[in-house]
PDB file of C-alpha atoms in Angstrom:
ATOM      1  CA  MET A 903       0.000   0.000   0.000  1.00  0.00           C
ATOM      2  CA  GLU A 904       2.558   2.608   1.061  1.00  0.00           C
ATOM      3  CA  ARG A 905       4.667   2.096  -2.099  1.00  0.00           C
ATOM      4  CA  THR A 906       1.741   2.100  -4.531  1.00  0.00           C
ATOM      5  CA  PRO A 907       0.576   5.110  -6.603  1.00  0.00           C
ATOM      6  CA  TYR A 908      -2.632   5.034  -4.530  1.00  0.00           C
ATOM      7  CA  GLY A 909      -0.588   5.303  -1.343  1.00  0.00           C
ATOM      8  CA  PHE A 910       1.278   8.340  -2.717  1.00  0.00           C
ATOM      9  CA  LEU A 911      -2.047   9.872  -3.779  1.00  0.00           C
ATOM     10  CA  LEU A 912      -3.393   9.524  -0.220  1.00  0.00           C
ATOM     11  CA  VAL A 913      -0.263  11.209   1.171  1.00  0.00           C
ATOM     12  CA  ALA A 914      -0.591  14.027  -1.393  1.00  0.00           C
ATOM     13  CA  ALA A 915      -4.269  14.625  -0.603  1.00  0.00           C
ATOM     14  CA  GLY A 916      -3.555  14.659   3.123  1.00  0.00           C
ATOM     15  CA  GLY A 917      -0.537  16.913   2.587  1.00  0.00           C
ATOM     16  CA  PHE A 918      -2.664  19.426   0.684  1.00  0.00           C
ATOM     17  CA  LEU A 919      -5.255  19.591   3.468  1.00  0.00           C
ATOM     18  CA  GLY A 920      -2.711  19.648   6.290  1.00  0.00           C
ATOM     19  CA  ALA A 921      -0.679  22.499   4.782  1.00  0.00           C
ATOM     20  CA  VAL A 922      -3.793  24.582   4.026  1.00  0.00           C
ATOM     21  CA  ALA A 923      -5.078  24.012   7.589  1.00  0.00           C
ATOM     22  CA  ARG A 924      -1.705  25.117   9.042  1.00  0.00           C
ATOM     23  CA  HIS A 925      -1.799  28.252   6.893  1.00  0.00           C
ATOM     24  CA  ALA A 926      -5.370  28.941   8.055  1.00  0.00           C
ATOM     25  CA  VAL A 927      -4.336  28.601  11.720  1.00  0.00           C
ATOM     26  CA  ASP A 928      -1.390  30.931  11.128  1.00  0.00           C
ATOM     27  CA  VAL A 929      -3.583  33.570   9.420  1.00  0.00           C
ATOM     28  CA  GLY A 930      -6.325  33.103  12.032  1.00  0.00           C
ATOM     29  CA  VAL A 931      -4.013  33.463  15.041  1.00  0.00           C
ATOM     30  CA  GLY A 932      -2.407  36.511  13.413  1.00  0.00           C
ATOM     31  CA  GLY A 933      -5.863  38.034  12.964  1.00  0.00           C
ATOM     32  CA  VAL A 934      -6.846  37.382  16.586  1.00  0.00           C
ATOM     33  CA  LEU A 935      -3.602  38.916  17.874  1.00  0.00           C
ATOM     34  CA  ALA A 936      -4.044  41.946  15.613  1.00  0.00           C
ATOM     35  CA  ALA A 937      -7.653  42.409  16.770  1.00  0.00           C
ATOM     36  CA  ALA A 938      -6.459  42.199  20.372  1.00  0.00           C
ATOM     37  CA  SER A 939      -4.531  45.454  20.058  1.00  0.00           C
ATOM     38  CA  GLY A 940      -7.503  47.637  20.994  1.00  0.00           C
ATOM     39  CA  SER A 941      -8.886  45.391  23.698  1.00  0.00           C
ATOM     40  CA  ARG A 942      -8.068  44.065  27.136  1.00  0.00           C
ATOM     41  CA  LEU A 943      -5.867  41.489  25.410  1.00  0.00           C
ATOM     42  CA  ALA A 944      -3.656  44.307  24.149  1.00  0.00           C
ATOM     43  CA  PRO A 945      -0.443  42.862  25.664  1.00  0.00           C
ATOM     44  CA  LEU A 946      -0.865  39.895  23.291  1.00  0.00           C
ATOM     45  CA  ALA A 947      -0.866  42.150  20.247  1.00  0.00           C
ATOM     46  CA  GLY A 948       2.896  42.537  20.382  1.00  0.00           C
ATOM     47  CA  VAL A 949       3.435  38.768  20.076  1.00  0.00           C
ATOM     48  CA  PRO A 950       3.791  38.209  16.347  1.00  0.00           C
ATOM     49  CA  THR A 951       6.053  35.396  15.322  1.00  0.00           C
ATOM     50  CA  GLY A 952       5.549  31.703  15.785  1.00  0.00           C
ATOM     51  CA  VAL A 953       2.334  31.519  17.814  1.00  0.00           C
ATOM     52  CA  GLY A 954       0.354  29.961  14.937  1.00  0.00           C
ATOM     53  CA  THR A 955       3.139  27.435  14.267  1.00  0.00           C
ATOM     54  CA  LEU A 956       3.288  26.557  17.971  1.00  0.00           C
ATOM     55  CA  VAL A 957      -0.475  25.954  18.110  1.00  0.00           C
ATOM     56  CA  ALA A 958      -0.390  23.755  14.961  1.00  0.00           C
ATOM     57  CA  ASN A 959       2.621  21.774  16.213  1.00  0.00           C
ATOM     58  CA  VAL A 960       1.131  21.032  19.628  1.00  0.00           C
ATOM     59  CA  VAL A 961      -2.347  20.137  18.327  1.00  0.00           C
ATOM     60  CA  GLY A 962      -0.864  18.028  15.514  1.00  0.00           C
ATOM     61  CA  SER A 963       1.505  16.157  17.855  1.00  0.00           C
ATOM     62  CA  PHE A 964      -1.385  15.239  20.173  1.00  0.00           C
ATOM     63  CA  ALA A 965      -3.539  14.071  17.249  1.00  0.00           C
ATOM     64  CA  LEU A 966      -0.716  12.034  15.685  1.00  0.00           C
ATOM     65  CA  GLY A 967      -0.094  10.294  19.033  1.00  0.00           C
ATOM     66  CA  ILE A 968      -3.724   9.177  19.080  1.00  0.00           C
ATOM     67  CA  LEU A 969      -3.750   8.200  15.410  1.00  0.00           C
ATOM     68  CA  LEU A 970      -0.631   6.040  15.527  1.00  0.00           C
ATOM     69  CA  THR A 971      -1.989   3.991  18.428  1.00  0.00           C
ATOM     70  CA  ARG A 972      -5.486   3.795  16.953  1.00  0.00           C
ATOM     71  CA  ALA A 973      -5.221   3.677  13.139  1.00  0.00           C
ATOM     72  CA  SER A 974      -6.823   0.485  11.934  1.00  0.00           C
ATOM     73  CA  SER A 975      -5.787   0.680   8.274  1.00  0.00           C
ATOM     74  CA  ASP A 976      -2.795   1.696   6.145  1.00  0.00           C
ATOM     75  CA  ARG A 977      -5.133   3.943   4.192  1.00  0.00           C
ATOM     76  CA  ILE A 978      -6.013   6.073   7.246  1.00  0.00           C
ATOM     77  CA  ARG A 979      -2.403   6.120   8.416  1.00  0.00           C
ATOM     78  CA  LEU A 980      -1.153   7.421   5.037  1.00  0.00           C
ATOM     79  CA  LEU A 981      -3.944   9.983   4.497  1.00  0.00           C
ATOM     80  CA  VAL A 982      -4.247  11.376   8.029  1.00  0.00           C
ATOM     81  CA  GLY A 983      -0.841  10.569   9.583  1.00  0.00           C
ATOM     82  CA  THR A 984       1.862  10.799   6.896  1.00  0.00           C
ATOM     83  CA  GLY A 985      -0.245  13.195   4.824  1.00  0.00           C
ATOM     84  CA  ALA A 986      -2.394  15.584   6.851  1.00  0.00           C
ATOM     85  CA  LEU A 987      -1.001  15.687  10.416  1.00  0.00           C
ATOM     86  CA  SER A 988       2.672  15.528   9.431  1.00  0.00           C
ATOM     87  CA  SER A 989       2.113  18.424   6.977  1.00  0.00           C
ATOM     88  CA  PHE A 990      -0.075  20.357   9.437  1.00  0.00           C
ATOM     89  CA  THR A 991       2.917  20.470  11.753  1.00  0.00           C
ATOM     90  CA  THR A 992       6.300  21.801  10.634  1.00  0.00           C
ATOM     91  CA  TYR A 993       9.876  21.822  11.859  1.00  0.00           C
ATOM     92  CA  SER A 994      11.400  24.182   9.269  1.00  0.00           C
ATOM     93  CA  THR A 995       9.016  27.063  10.031  1.00  0.00           C
ATOM     94  CA  PHE A 996       9.550  26.414  13.743  1.00  0.00           C
ATOM     95  CA  VAL A 997      13.328  26.893  13.241  1.00  0.00           C
ATOM     96  CA  ALA A 998      12.771  29.975  11.045  1.00  0.00           C
ATOM     97  CA  ASP A 999      10.509  31.501  13.724  1.00  0.00           C
ATOM     98  CA  ALA A1000      13.076  30.786  16.447  1.00  0.00           C
ATOM     99  CA  VAL A1001      15.813  32.487  14.384  1.00  0.00           C
ATOM    100  CA  ALA A1002      13.539  35.466  13.612  1.00  0.00           C
ATOM    101  CA  LEU A1003      12.769  35.926  17.330  1.00  0.00           C
ATOM    102  CA  GLY A1004      16.486  36.121  18.170  1.00  0.00           C
ATOM    103  CA  THR A1005      17.884  35.681  21.670  1.00  0.00           C
ATOM    104  CA  PRO A1006      16.552  35.263  24.275  1.00  0.00           C
ATOM    105  CA  ALA A1007      12.982  35.029  22.881  1.00  0.00           C
ATOM    106  CA  GLY A1008      13.948  32.372  20.327  1.00  0.00           C
ATOM    107  CA  ALA A1009      15.428  30.118  23.005  1.00  0.00           C
ATOM    108  CA  TRP A1010      12.243  30.438  25.062  1.00  0.00           C
ATOM    109  CA  TYR A1011      10.207  29.667  21.966  1.00  0.00           C
ATOM    110  CA  VAL A1012      12.217  26.482  21.333  1.00  0.00           C
ATOM    111  CA  GLY A1013      11.923  25.429  24.985  1.00  0.00           C
ATOM    112  CA  VAL A1014       8.166  26.003  25.140  1.00  0.00           C
ATOM    113  CA  SER A1015       7.601  24.277  21.767  1.00  0.00           C
ATOM    114  CA  TYR A1016       9.637  21.243  22.805  1.00  0.00           C
ATOM    115  CA  ALA A1017       8.049  20.936  26.261  1.00  0.00           C
ATOM    116  CA  THR A1018       4.449  21.328  25.068  1.00  0.00           C
ATOM    117  CA  GLY A1019       5.046  19.286  21.885  1.00  0.00           C
ATOM    118  CA  PHE A1020       6.509  16.268  23.714  1.00  0.00           C
ATOM    119  CA  ALA A1021       3.818  16.456  26.399  1.00  0.00           C
ATOM    120  CA  ALA A1022       1.091  16.598  23.732  1.00  0.00           C
ATOM    121  CA  ALA A1023       2.586  13.632  21.830  1.00  0.00           C
ATOM    122  CA  ALA A1024       2.944  11.537  25.015  1.00  0.00           C
ATOM    123  CA  LEU A1025      -0.595  12.446  26.068  1.00  0.00           C
ATOM    124  CA  GLY A1026      -1.922  11.502  22.612  1.00  0.00           C
ATOM    125  CA  LEU A1027      -0.154   8.126  22.775  1.00  0.00           C
ATOM    126  CA  ALA A1028      -1.542   7.494  26.273  1.00  0.00           C
ATOM    127  CA  VAL A1029      -5.082   8.512  25.298  1.00  0.00           C
ATOM    128  CA  GLY A1030      -4.912   6.316  22.188  1.00  0.00           C
ATOM    129  CA  ARG A1031      -3.709   3.326  24.191  1.00  0.00           C
ATOM    130  CA  GLY A1032      -6.409   3.899  26.806  1.00  0.00           C
ATOM    131  CA  TRP A1033      -9.165   3.844  24.201  1.00  0.00           C
ATOM    132  CA  ARG A1034      -7.980   0.586  22.800  1.00  0.00           C
ATOM    133  CA  ARG A1035      -8.887  -1.337  25.964  1.00  0.00           C
TER     134      ARG A1035
ATOM    135  CA  MET B 154       1.783  40.712  -6.736  1.00  0.00           C
ATOM    136  CA  THR B 155      -0.125  39.896  -3.574  1.00  0.00           C
ATOM    137  CA  ALA B 156      -1.974  36.579  -3.604  1.00  0.00           C
ATOM    138  CA  THR B 157      -5.688  36.552  -2.817  1.00  0.00           C
ATOM    139  CA  PRO B 158      -6.662  34.278   0.115  1.00  0.00           C
ATOM    140  CA  LEU B 159      -7.945  31.592  -2.274  1.00  0.00           C
ATOM    141  CA  LEU B 160      -4.821  31.677  -4.443  1.00  0.00           C
ATOM    142  CA  ALA B 161      -2.644  31.687  -1.312  1.00  0.00           C
ATOM    143  CA  ALA B 162      -4.434  28.604   0.052  1.00  0.00           C
ATOM    144  CA  THR B 163      -4.091  26.833  -3.299  1.00  0.00           C
ATOM    145  CA  LEU B 164      -0.362  27.573  -3.528  1.00  0.00           C
ATOM    146  CA  VAL B 165       0.184  26.386   0.049  1.00  0.00           C
ATOM    147  CA  GLY B 166      -1.883  23.262  -0.621  1.00  0.00           C
ATOM    148  CA  VAL B 167      -0.058  22.303  -3.827  1.00  0.00           C
ATOM    149  CA  GLY B 168       3.313  22.907  -2.164  1.00  0.00           C
ATOM    150  CA  GLY B 169       2.107  20.909   0.841  1.00  0.00           C
ATOM    151  CA  ALA B 170       1.060  17.948  -1.313  1.00  0.00           C
ATOM    152  CA  LEU B 171       4.467  17.902  -3.044  1.00  0.00           C
ATOM    153  CA  GLY B 172       6.277  18.258   0.296  1.00  0.00           C
ATOM    154  CA  ALA B 173       4.320  15.403   1.898  1.00  0.00           C
ATOM    155  CA  VAL B 174       4.935  13.094  -1.081  1.00  0.00           C
ATOM    156  CA  SER B 175       8.660  13.901  -1.038  1.00  0.00           C
ATOM    157  CA  ARG B 176       8.826  13.218   2.716  1.00  0.00           C
ATOM    158  CA  HIS B 177       7.017   9.922   2.166  1.00  0.00           C
ATOM    159  CA  ALA B 178       9.525   8.979  -0.565  1.00  0.00           C
ATOM    160  CA  VAL B 179      12.431   9.645   1.831  1.00  0.00           C
ATOM    161  CA  GLY B 180      10.640   7.627   4.523  1.00  0.00           C
ATOM    162  CA  LEU B 181      10.437   4.604   2.218  1.00  0.00           C
ATOM    163  CA  ARG B 182      14.220   4.647   1.754  1.00  0.00           C
ATOM    164  CA  VAL B 183      15.492   5.664   5.189  1.00  0.00           C
ATOM    165  CA  GLU B 184      14.524   3.955   8.428  1.00  0.00           C
ATOM    166  CA  GLY B 185      12.239   5.520  11.087  1.00  0.00           C
ATOM    167  CA  ARG B 186      13.587   8.309  13.278  1.00  0.00           C
ATOM    168  CA  ARG B 187      16.605   8.835  11.047  1.00  0.00           C
ATOM    169  CA  SER B 188      14.347   9.761   8.127  1.00  0.00           C
ATOM    170  CA  VAL B 189      12.485  12.330  10.275  1.00  0.00           C
ATOM    171  CA  LEU B 190      15.801  13.904  11.272  1.00  0.00           C
ATOM    172  CA  LEU B 191      16.935  13.897   7.643  1.00  0.00           C
ATOM    173  CA  VAL B 192      13.800  15.584   6.221  1.00  0.00           C
ATOM    174  CA  ASN B 193      13.797  18.162   9.028  1.00  0.00           C
ATOM    175  CA  ALA B 194      17.436  19.097   8.333  1.00  0.00           C
ATOM    176  CA  LEU B 195      17.027  19.139   4.521  1.00  0.00           C
ATOM    177  CA  GLY B 196      13.761  21.091   4.700  1.00  0.00           C
ATOM    178  CA  SER B 197      15.226  23.633   7.127  1.00  0.00           C
ATOM    179  CA  PHE B 198      18.166  24.142   4.749  1.00  0.00           C
ATOM    180  CA  ALA B 199      15.705  24.725   1.879  1.00  0.00           C
ATOM    181  CA  LEU B 200      13.579  27.145   3.942  1.00  0.00           C
ATOM    182  CA  GLY B 201      16.712  29.055   4.952  1.00  0.00           C
ATOM    183  CA  ALA B 202      17.600  29.435   1.271  1.00  0.00           C
ATOM    184  CA  VAL B 203      14.021  30.401   0.329  1.00  0.00           C
ATOM    185  CA  SER B 204      13.836  32.982   3.119  1.00  0.00           C
ATOM    186  CA  ALA B 205      17.030  34.722   1.941  1.00  0.00           C
ATOM    187  CA  ALA B 206      16.349  34.488  -1.817  1.00  0.00           C
ATOM    188  CA  PRO B 207      14.762  37.423  -3.670  1.00  0.00           C
ATOM    189  CA  ILE B 208      11.472  35.701  -4.496  1.00  0.00           C
ATOM    190  CA  GLY B 209       7.927  37.038  -4.541  1.00  0.00           C
ATOM    191  CA  SER B 210       5.081  36.199  -2.182  1.00  0.00           C
ATOM    192  CA  THR B 211       3.676  33.637  -4.636  1.00  0.00           C
ATOM    193  CA  ALA B 212       6.862  31.553  -4.672  1.00  0.00           C
ATOM    194  CA  ALA B 213       7.263  31.998  -0.909  1.00  0.00           C
ATOM    195  CA  LEU B 214       3.791  30.541  -0.293  1.00  0.00           C
ATOM    196  CA  LEU B 215       4.379  27.613  -2.677  1.00  0.00           C
ATOM    197  CA  PHE B 216       7.941  26.664  -1.681  1.00  0.00           C
ATOM    198  CA  GLY B 217       8.305  28.076   1.824  1.00  0.00           C
ATOM    199  CA  VAL B 218       4.952  27.716   3.600  1.00  0.00           C
ATOM    200  CA  GLY B 219       3.723  24.829   1.429  1.00  0.00           C
ATOM    201  CA  PHE B 220       6.617  22.625   0.367  1.00  0.00           C
ATOM    202  CA  CYS B 221       9.219  23.187   3.114  1.00  0.00           C
ATOM    203  CA  GLY B 222       6.515  23.446   5.786  1.00  0.00           C
ATOM    204  CA  ALA B 223       4.996  20.081   4.845  1.00  0.00           C
ATOM    205  CA  PHE B 224       8.244  18.296   3.928  1.00  0.00           C
ATOM    206  CA  THR B 225       9.408  18.838   7.495  1.00  0.00           C
ATOM    207  CA  THR B 226       7.304  17.634  10.404  1.00  0.00           C
ATOM    208  CA  PHE B 227       7.087  18.419  14.101  1.00  0.00           C
ATOM    209  CA  SER B 228       4.432  15.842  15.004  1.00  0.00           C
ATOM    210  CA  SER B 229       6.405  12.792  13.769  1.00  0.00           C
ATOM    211  CA  PHE B 230       9.444  14.189  15.558  1.00  0.00           C
ATOM    212  CA  ALA B 231       7.523  14.735  18.830  1.00  0.00           C
ATOM    213  CA  VAL B 232       5.877  11.289  18.758  1.00  0.00           C
ATOM    214  CA  GLY B 233       9.207   9.675  17.815  1.00  0.00           C
ATOM    215  CA  THR B 234      10.945  11.412  20.717  1.00  0.00           C
ATOM    216  CA  ALA B 235       8.168  10.483  23.175  1.00  0.00           C
ATOM    217  CA  ARG B 236       8.452   6.859  22.068  1.00  0.00           C
ATOM    218  CA  ALA B 237      12.251   6.941  22.314  1.00  0.00           C
ATOM    219  CA  ALA B 238      11.868   8.122  25.921  1.00  0.00           C
ATOM    220  CA  THR B 239       9.737   5.120  26.888  1.00  0.00           C
ATOM    221  CA  GLU B 240      11.557   2.522  24.765  1.00  0.00           C
ATOM    222  CA  ARG B 241      15.194   3.605  25.083  1.00  0.00           C
ATOM    223  CA  GLY B 242      15.228   5.973  28.055  1.00  0.00           C
ATOM    224  CA  PRO B 243      15.305   9.732  28.638  1.00  0.00           C
ATOM    225  CA  ARG B 244      18.923  10.087  27.549  1.00  0.00           C
ATOM    226  CA  ALA B 245      18.214   8.682  24.061  1.00  0.00           C
ATOM    227  CA  ALA B 246      15.191  10.996  23.751  1.00  0.00           C
ATOM    228  CA  ALA B 247      17.190  14.043  24.856  1.00  0.00           C
ATOM    229  CA  THR B 248      19.958  13.195  22.378  1.00  0.00           C
ATOM    230  CA  LEU B 249      17.430  12.885  19.529  1.00  0.00           C
ATOM    231  CA  ALA B 250      15.747  16.180  20.466  1.00  0.00           C
ATOM    232  CA  ALA B 251      19.045  18.065  20.730  1.00  0.00           C
ATOM    233  CA  ALA B 252      20.536  16.537  17.568  1.00  0.00           C
ATOM    234  CA  THR B 253      17.429  17.444  15.557  1.00  0.00           C
ATOM    235  CA  LEU B 254      17.520  21.045  16.767  1.00  0.00           C
ATOM    236  CA  ALA B 255      21.257  21.400  16.134  1.00  0.00           C
ATOM    237  CA  ALA B 256      21.066  19.876  12.647  1.00  0.00           C
ATOM    238  CA  ALA B 257      17.996  21.856  11.563  1.00  0.00           C
ATOM    239  CA  LEU B 258      19.258  25.151  13.005  1.00  0.00           C
ATOM    240  CA  ALA B 259      22.688  24.766  11.366  1.00  0.00           C
ATOM    241  CA  ALA B 260      21.059  23.756   8.074  1.00  0.00           C
ATOM    242  CA  PHE B 261      18.686  26.746   8.149  1.00  0.00           C
ATOM    243  CA  LEU B 262      21.508  29.220   8.833  1.00  0.00           C
ATOM    244  CA  PHE B 263      23.737  27.610   6.195  1.00  0.00           C
ATOM    245  CA  GLY B 264      20.897  27.765   3.644  1.00  0.00           C
ATOM    246  CA  SER B 265      20.203  31.429   4.295  1.00  0.00           C
ATOM    247  CA  LEU B 266      23.913  32.368   4.210  1.00  0.00           C
ATOM    248  CA  LEU B 267      24.373  30.458   0.960  1.00  0.00           C
ATOM    249  CA  ALA B 268      21.356  32.122  -0.674  1.00  0.00           C
ATOM    250  CA  ALA B 269      22.443  35.557   0.542  1.00  0.00           C
ATOM    251  CA  ARG B 270      25.867  35.007  -1.009  1.00  0.00           C
ATOM    252  CA  VAL B 271      24.497  33.652  -4.308  1.00  0.00           C
ATOM    253  CA  PHE B 272      21.823  36.340  -4.741  1.00  0.00           C
ATOM    254  CA  GLY B 273      23.375  39.177  -2.759  1.00  0.00           C
TER     255      GLY B 273
END
């Protein structure tokens, strides 16, 4: 399955959806932070870089943890796991955001992303295993 | 030229599909966690180059946000590291996490320096 043209097609379809969803989260979070500038949330308005990527990475890591313990078919694993969730999350943009933030903000960003990302993945794996009982 | 939201989403999606397929192709040739480290380093190098190259917003959405974003993955890395912690201990997980960051960061900086020199 995973080496067949159909398998590649599933990965491509999932990749399309995952990347578009990540972009939507990024644009959406940017919009929320911009709208916050005139409100009580004003302190958040100055936080530009990386928040959308962080949200996508943490949510996607949790979901992938569940999927990998739960996926019943290769088809689902290729479409949702290798395709959608792996493309929804990103390492390259995470590194670019960390570099753009500079020190010390970039180091904090890496630390928070790693801590929340690993916790989300471990939680997803645990939740997935729990459901299987 | 500034892309409309629909065009932007399409560019990101097409780049994302190509990035995911390329990552899958690497995964079929290289084993497990090593392939995740490899795509994250290669993709970070490419994004570094894209970010320093004089390209328009259209190309940036297609190659940067779409292709490089989807070729690299945080979720597979995070799940792989969480599994390494339970299967091989916290030291193996910490080594994987640190090696991935070091490789991707160095690759990104090298890519952007290279592009700045070529196009600058």
